[in-house]
Amino acid sequence: MEAQRRCPRCNAVRAPDAPEGLCPACLLGAGLAAAGAGSAAETAAHLSAGFVPPAVQDMARLFPQLEIVEFLGRGGMSAVYKARQPNLGRVVAIKVLPANLAAVPGFAERFVREAQALARLNHPNIVAVHDFGRSGDLFYFVMEYVDGPNLRRRIQDGTLTPAEVLAIIPRICEALQYAHDEGVVHRDIKPENILTTSRGQVKIADFGIAKLLQVDRPQPALTESGQVMGTPHYMAPEQVEHPRQVDHRADIYSLGVVFYELLTGELPLGKFSPPSAKVHVDLRLDEVVLKALEKEPERRYQRASEMKSRVETAATWPAAAAGAYAAAPFAVPLQDGGSGSAARAAGAEARRVPAGELPRLCKLPLWGAAWAVFGLAAAVMFFTVRQVEIHAGTPPEPPASASILKILAMAAGIIGLAAPVGATVLGFLGIAKIRASSGRLYGMILAVFVALLYPILIGDAILYAVFDAVRRNTDLWNILLLVWVLVILALDWLAIRAVWRASTHTAGGRYPE
Amino acid sequence: MSDGSFATTRWTVVLAAGRRGSPEAGAALATLSEAYWYPLYAYARRRGHTPEDAEDLTQGFFAELLEKNYVRSADRERGKFRTFLLTAFARFLSRDYQKKRAQKRGGGRTPLPFEISNAEGRYRREPFHDMTAEKMYERRWALTVVEQALARLGERYARAGKERLFERLKGYIDGSGSDDVYREAGAALDLSEGGVKVAVHRLKERFRQALRDEIAQTVSAPEHVEEELRHLREALER
């Protein structure tokens, strides 16, 4: 997709036919925010409107204690420069905020308060804040310099492997958990804010900056736009609706979005499919992503560490499956993926099976089938023997050795008698198990067959017997018998269809549509 | 928008009239249809119908809808005009005889109270011919809502004799303005930079209102406005 056609503010694709050349996504967003935040909410987006990052020479003048090396880039509300601290001999990054923040009453105090909290964060996966302050009208942070691309760049380059993604996410979880324990919520987790070093480390940047810049007190004099701070795609629903009630679980939501994007290359917008429907990933990762993306904070992971351990479990066990998809090309759509053709060939039911793990036959219905057959055989034998006895008249005195056979036959008879109940129960258990396996087990047809065999046989027999009891041996009654048999067969068919539908209908339907 | 004004929005009038219909409901449905026929055309085209067929089907569908002048109770539960229109249209398309009817074009059909014109010209300018028909419909719908809101707002400014102000400043409703452009606009409009900022601020506020009012016309309860806004914004992202 061409980058130049995207709106610089919301990143939505901007169509050449957009009304009046305006960005419709921004316009709709403006309508949205009006209800949530109220028009009194001041925004950094507004504050930074017209924010021109200082030139390198100006920066050098403002920060004589630093050697400003180069301009690294700008976000919506800040600019970052690479600099050297000559006395320490280290390279740092310096981030400056828009000058007009200085005019916002109370901002200076808040800046100090927040910056102190950020400077206290000391974690290998969090970009360290070395210093902060104000120079002229510019508020600034001196931070650890990270010499690698951020995840946005990595996504665009297509250089991320699934194995790397599964290594990165737990590190982010650790960093978040640490910060949350320190009482700091990031509020703006997105690929741009997750940096990777040349040595493969992950570092989260801009902790708490979103909160710092979210001027959420009324600022009537400056109020222009009712937009809510943050990056809309990655924001938890409550960040839009109740910005004041946001807690650490908003970060977990945003991380869920990032995770989804890293796995699938897409954002989880609208009615999105679970990652495994798009790429070959472990099913348990679907659960992790979907749980992180729950609308209600109460239903998400309550702690980042919880999410971390779920990801790690899925990443390391089973080793075979993890290895198989780590080797697969990253973010390959299912339909033109180069690997996992066996799983694809196995059909729709196998669609959700993680690569490297072929669906297995569910054993329960097999046992049920065996039991059912045994029961039927026992019944046939019983009737045959009875017929023989009736025809032979009084049987001859049995030899003594026959009593063992008799006991065995009785045992077989009891097991056979239990078959209608046993086989049916095993059949239904099999259905439940196959349904719950989301494609890891197959054998639904056998399970439904076993589950219904005896209920239908017995049902048919009863219906037939009812008719037989009232029947007279006339032509009319013989025709009625034929009709009755057809009715019974129709009922059987309806019953089979109903059970089949109920068994297969919601398979995989536990995902949000 | 206050809740009081909500009771009289077009879609609620249509829904309230129910099966029996009413002149007001008919008029409301016609107004809504006039504003929102194009997304359906785009949908039909994306479903693979030729330009002629798509136009004919769109026309035929609205003719039938307006002729019947009511919305089936099952559809009413769907709540939003947008979803109603798409489901009803999809059903209309799937009816076999429609194919035949489409062939003997124009025969004995009630004329529409509005004109379906230049549909294919617009469709050719659609930037995304690779999206699904549903997605295209939703995207088109979202843009139509914005267009409608802008048009209503423009009319309001024109009534107040502030057409020039609106024309000059409407480009900044999405927040794209900066001090420089405001200064420039101020020079053109004979306003101070501060004056322009205030004017843009009001314009944004009024647009927001117009947008919410426009969406309110198409949903059945005030609490759905927010949800619909959110949905439409998502439809624009891909």
PDB file of C-alpha atoms in Angstrom, chain B residues 4-126:
ATOM      1  CA  GLY B   4     -35.798  15.023  22.101  1.00  0.00           C
ATOM      2  CA  SER B   5     -34.911  15.589  18.490  1.00  0.00           C
ATOM      3  CA  PHE B   6     -33.985  11.979  18.132  1.00  0.00           C
ATOM      4  CA  ALA B   7     -37.550  10.749  18.207  1.00  0.00           C
ATOM      5  CA  THR B   8     -38.193  12.291  14.825  1.00  0.00           C
ATOM      6  CA  THR B   9     -35.218  11.060  12.840  1.00  0.00           C
ATOM      7  CA  ARG B  10     -36.003   9.525   9.498  1.00  0.00           C
ATOM      8  CA  TRP B  11     -35.203   5.930  10.219  1.00  0.00           C
ATOM      9  CA  THR B  12     -37.225   5.959  13.427  1.00  0.00           C
ATOM     10  CA  VAL B  13     -40.169   7.411  11.487  1.00  0.00           C
ATOM     11  CA  VAL B  14     -39.897   4.572   8.988  1.00  0.00           C
ATOM     12  CA  LEU B  15     -39.631   2.006  11.740  1.00  0.00           C
ATOM     13  CA  ALA B  16     -42.470   3.507  13.744  1.00  0.00           C
ATOM     14  CA  ALA B  17     -44.800   3.448  10.749  1.00  0.00           C
ATOM     15  CA  GLY B  18     -44.169  -0.275  10.553  1.00  0.00           C
ATOM     16  CA  ARG B  19     -46.006  -2.456   8.098  1.00  0.00           C
ATOM     17  CA  ARG B  20     -48.825  -0.075   7.431  1.00  0.00           C
ATOM     18  CA  GLY B  21     -46.539   2.678   6.291  1.00  0.00           C
ATOM     19  CA  SER B  22     -47.460   6.349   6.292  1.00  0.00           C
ATOM     20  CA  PRO B  23     -46.874   9.341   4.032  1.00  0.00           C
ATOM     21  CA  GLU B  24     -44.217  10.606   6.438  1.00  0.00           C
ATOM     22  CA  ALA B  25     -42.519   7.232   6.479  1.00  0.00           C
ATOM     23  CA  GLY B  26     -42.594   7.144   2.692  1.00  0.00           C
ATOM     24  CA  ALA B  27     -41.019  10.561   2.476  1.00  0.00           C
ATOM     25  CA  ALA B  28     -38.410   9.684   5.083  1.00  0.00           C
ATOM     26  CA  LEU B  29     -37.531   6.472   3.290  1.00  0.00           C
ATOM     27  CA  ALA B  30     -37.249   8.312   0.001  1.00  0.00           C
ATOM     28  CA  THR B  31     -34.949  10.932   1.511  1.00  0.00           C
ATOM     29  CA  LEU B  32     -32.763   8.270   3.052  1.00  0.00           C
ATOM     30  CA  SER B  33     -32.689   6.273  -0.159  1.00  0.00           C
ATOM     31  CA  GLU B  34     -31.739   9.300  -2.185  1.00  0.00           C
ATOM     32  CA  ALA B  35     -28.758   9.888   0.074  1.00  0.00           C
ATOM     33  CA  TYR B  36     -27.623   6.305   0.292  1.00  0.00           C
ATOM     34  CA  TRP B  37     -28.327   4.579  -3.022  1.00  0.00           C
ATOM     35  CA  TYR B  38     -24.794   4.795  -4.273  1.00  0.00           C
ATOM     36  CA  PRO B  39     -23.186   2.401  -1.729  1.00  0.00           C
ATOM     37  CA  LEU B  40     -25.655  -0.228  -2.911  1.00  0.00           C
ATOM     38  CA  TYR B  41     -24.732   0.365  -6.513  1.00  0.00           C
ATOM     39  CA  ALA B  42     -21.074  -0.073  -5.635  1.00  0.00           C
ATOM     40  CA  TYR B  43     -21.999  -3.243  -3.790  1.00  0.00           C
ATOM     41  CA  ALA B  44     -23.826  -4.663  -6.788  1.00  0.00           C
ATOM     42  CA  ARG B  45     -20.975  -3.789  -9.094  1.00  0.00           C
ATOM     43  CA  ARG B  46     -18.483  -5.421  -6.782  1.00  0.00           C
ATOM     44  CA  ARG B  47     -20.685  -8.498  -6.709  1.00  0.00           C
ATOM     45  CA  GLY B  48     -19.972  -8.793 -10.391  1.00  0.00           C
ATOM     46  CA  HIS B  49     -23.014  -7.221 -12.027  1.00  0.00           C
ATOM     47  CA  THR B  50     -22.457  -5.211 -15.169  1.00  0.00           C
ATOM     48  CA  PRO B  51     -22.915  -1.427 -14.944  1.00  0.00           C
ATOM     49  CA  GLU B  52     -26.300  -1.708 -16.661  1.00  0.00           C
ATOM     50  CA  ASP B  53     -27.496  -4.519 -14.439  1.00  0.00           C
ATOM     51  CA  ALA B  54     -26.195  -2.874 -11.297  1.00  0.00           C
ATOM     52  CA  GLU B  55     -28.008   0.331 -12.108  1.00  0.00           C
ATOM     53  CA  ASP B  56     -31.132  -1.545 -12.993  1.00  0.00           C
ATOM     54  CA  LEU B  57     -30.996  -3.635  -9.854  1.00  0.00           C
ATOM     55  CA  THR B  58     -30.399  -0.592  -7.666  1.00  0.00           C
ATOM     56  CA  GLN B  59     -33.257   1.205  -9.339  1.00  0.00           C
ATOM     57  CA  GLY B  60     -35.511  -1.838  -9.127  1.00  0.00           C
ATOM     58  CA  PHE B  61     -34.693  -2.367  -5.503  1.00  0.00           C
ATOM     59  CA  PHE B  62     -35.490   1.175  -4.455  1.00  0.00           C
ATOM     60  CA  ALA B  63     -38.607   1.194  -6.601  1.00  0.00           C
ATOM     61  CA  GLU B  64     -39.819  -1.884  -4.786  1.00  0.00           C
ATOM     62  CA  LEU B  65     -38.784  -0.566  -1.397  1.00  0.00           C
ATOM     63  CA  LEU B  66     -40.531   2.759  -1.897  1.00  0.00           C
ATOM     64  CA  GLU B  67     -43.545   1.190  -3.506  1.00  0.00           C
ATOM     65  CA  LYS B  68     -44.083  -1.123  -0.588  1.00  0.00           C
ATOM     66  CA  ASN B  69     -43.269   1.731   1.718  1.00  0.00           C
ATOM     67  CA  TYR B  70     -42.678  -0.496   4.667  1.00  0.00           C
ATOM     68  CA  VAL B  71     -39.955  -2.410   6.322  1.00  0.00           C
ATOM     69  CA  ARG B  72     -40.534  -5.994   7.300  1.00  0.00           C
ATOM     70  CA  SER B  73     -40.630  -6.618  10.979  1.00  0.00           C
ATOM     71  CA  ALA B  74     -37.703  -9.012  10.800  1.00  0.00           C
ATOM     72  CA  ASP B  75     -35.634  -6.256   9.250  1.00  0.00           C
ATOM     73  CA  ARG B  76     -36.694  -3.738  11.821  1.00  0.00           C
ATOM     74  CA  GLU B  77     -34.905  -5.650  14.490  1.00  0.00           C
ATOM     75  CA  ARG B  78     -31.677  -5.091  12.692  1.00  0.00           C
ATOM     76  CA  GLY B  79     -31.786  -1.561  13.975  1.00  0.00           C
ATOM     77  CA  LYS B  80     -29.747   0.391  11.491  1.00  0.00           C
ATOM     78  CA  PHE B  81     -30.710   1.661   8.093  1.00  0.00           C
ATOM     79  CA  ARG B  82     -27.276   0.688   6.799  1.00  0.00           C
ATOM     80  CA  THR B  83     -27.609  -2.973   7.754  1.00  0.00           C
ATOM     81  CA  PHE B  84     -31.244  -3.083   6.765  1.00  0.00           C
ATOM     82  CA  LEU B  85     -30.495  -1.774   3.303  1.00  0.00           C
ATOM     83  CA  LEU B  86     -27.693  -4.230   2.674  1.00  0.00           C
ATOM     84  CA  THR B  87     -29.589  -7.307   3.879  1.00  0.00           C
ATOM     85  CA  ALA B  88     -32.706  -6.332   1.959  1.00  0.00           C
ATOM     86  CA  PHE B  89     -30.661  -5.645  -1.156  1.00  0.00           C
ATOM     87  CA  ALA B  90     -28.716  -8.882  -0.865  1.00  0.00           C
ATOM     88  CA  ARG B  91     -32.001 -10.730  -0.605  1.00  0.00           C
ATOM     89  CA  PHE B  92     -33.304  -8.817  -3.569  1.00  0.00           C
ATOM     90  CA  LEU B  93     -30.240  -9.764  -5.609  1.00  0.00           C
ATOM     91  CA  SER B  94     -30.502 -13.391  -4.709  1.00  0.00           C
ATOM     92  CA  ARG B  95     -34.055 -13.750  -5.907  1.00  0.00           C
ATOM     93  CA  ASP B  96     -33.884 -15.661  -9.100  1.00  0.00           C
ATOM     94  CA  TYR B  97     -36.552 -13.832 -10.985  1.00  0.00           C
ATOM     95  CA  GLN B  98     -34.695 -10.621 -10.483  1.00  0.00           C
ATOM     96  CA  LYS B  99     -32.295 -11.742 -13.141  1.00  0.00           C
ATOM     97  CA  LYS B 100     -35.123 -12.058 -15.570  1.00  0.00           C
ATOM     98  CA  ARG B 101     -36.635  -8.788 -14.525  1.00  0.00           C
ATOM     99  CA  ALA B 102     -33.313  -7.089 -14.952  1.00  0.00           C
ATOM    100  CA  GLN B 103     -33.253  -8.248 -18.527  1.00  0.00           C
ATOM    101  CA  LYS B 104     -36.520  -6.674 -19.548  1.00  0.00           C
ATOM    102  CA  ARG B 105     -35.292  -3.427 -18.205  1.00  0.00           C
ATOM    103  CA  GLY B 106     -37.537  -0.600 -17.191  1.00  0.00           C
ATOM    104  CA  GLY B 107     -40.803  -2.337 -17.920  1.00  0.00           C
ATOM    105  CA  GLY B 108     -43.690  -0.883 -15.914  1.00  0.00           C
ATOM    106  CA  ARG B 109     -41.693   0.233 -12.944  1.00  0.00           C
ATOM    107  CA  THR B 110     -42.668   3.014 -10.591  1.00  0.00           C
ATOM    108  CA  PRO B 111     -40.373   5.934 -11.236  1.00  0.00           C
ATOM    109  CA  LEU B 112     -38.085   6.853  -8.362  1.00  0.00           C
ATOM    110  CA  PRO B 113     -38.522  10.201  -6.635  1.00  0.00           C
ATOM    111  CA  PHE B 114     -34.816  10.758  -7.181  1.00  0.00           C
ATOM    112  CA  GLU B 115     -32.413  10.108  -9.964  1.00  0.00           C
ATOM    113  CA  ILE B 116     -29.746   7.471 -10.108  1.00  0.00           C
ATOM    114  CA  SER B 117     -27.203   9.163 -12.277  1.00  0.00           C
ATOM    115  CA  ASN B 118     -23.535   8.901 -13.077  1.00  0.00           C
ATOM    116  CA  ALA B 119     -23.296   5.780 -10.934  1.00  0.00           C
ATOM    117  CA  GLU B 120     -20.693   4.111 -13.099  1.00  0.00           C
ATOM    118  CA  GLY B 121     -18.690   7.303 -13.359  1.00  0.00           C
ATOM    119  CA  ARG B 122     -18.427   7.374  -9.595  1.00  0.00           C
ATOM    120  CA  TYR B 123     -17.726   3.683  -9.387  1.00  0.00           C
ATOM    121  CA  ARG B 124     -14.815   3.991 -11.766  1.00  0.00           C
ATOM    122  CA  ARG B 125     -13.212   6.391  -9.356  1.00  0.00           C
ATOM    123  CA  GLU B 126     -13.460   3.940  -6.458  1.00  0.00           C
TER     124      GLU B 126
END
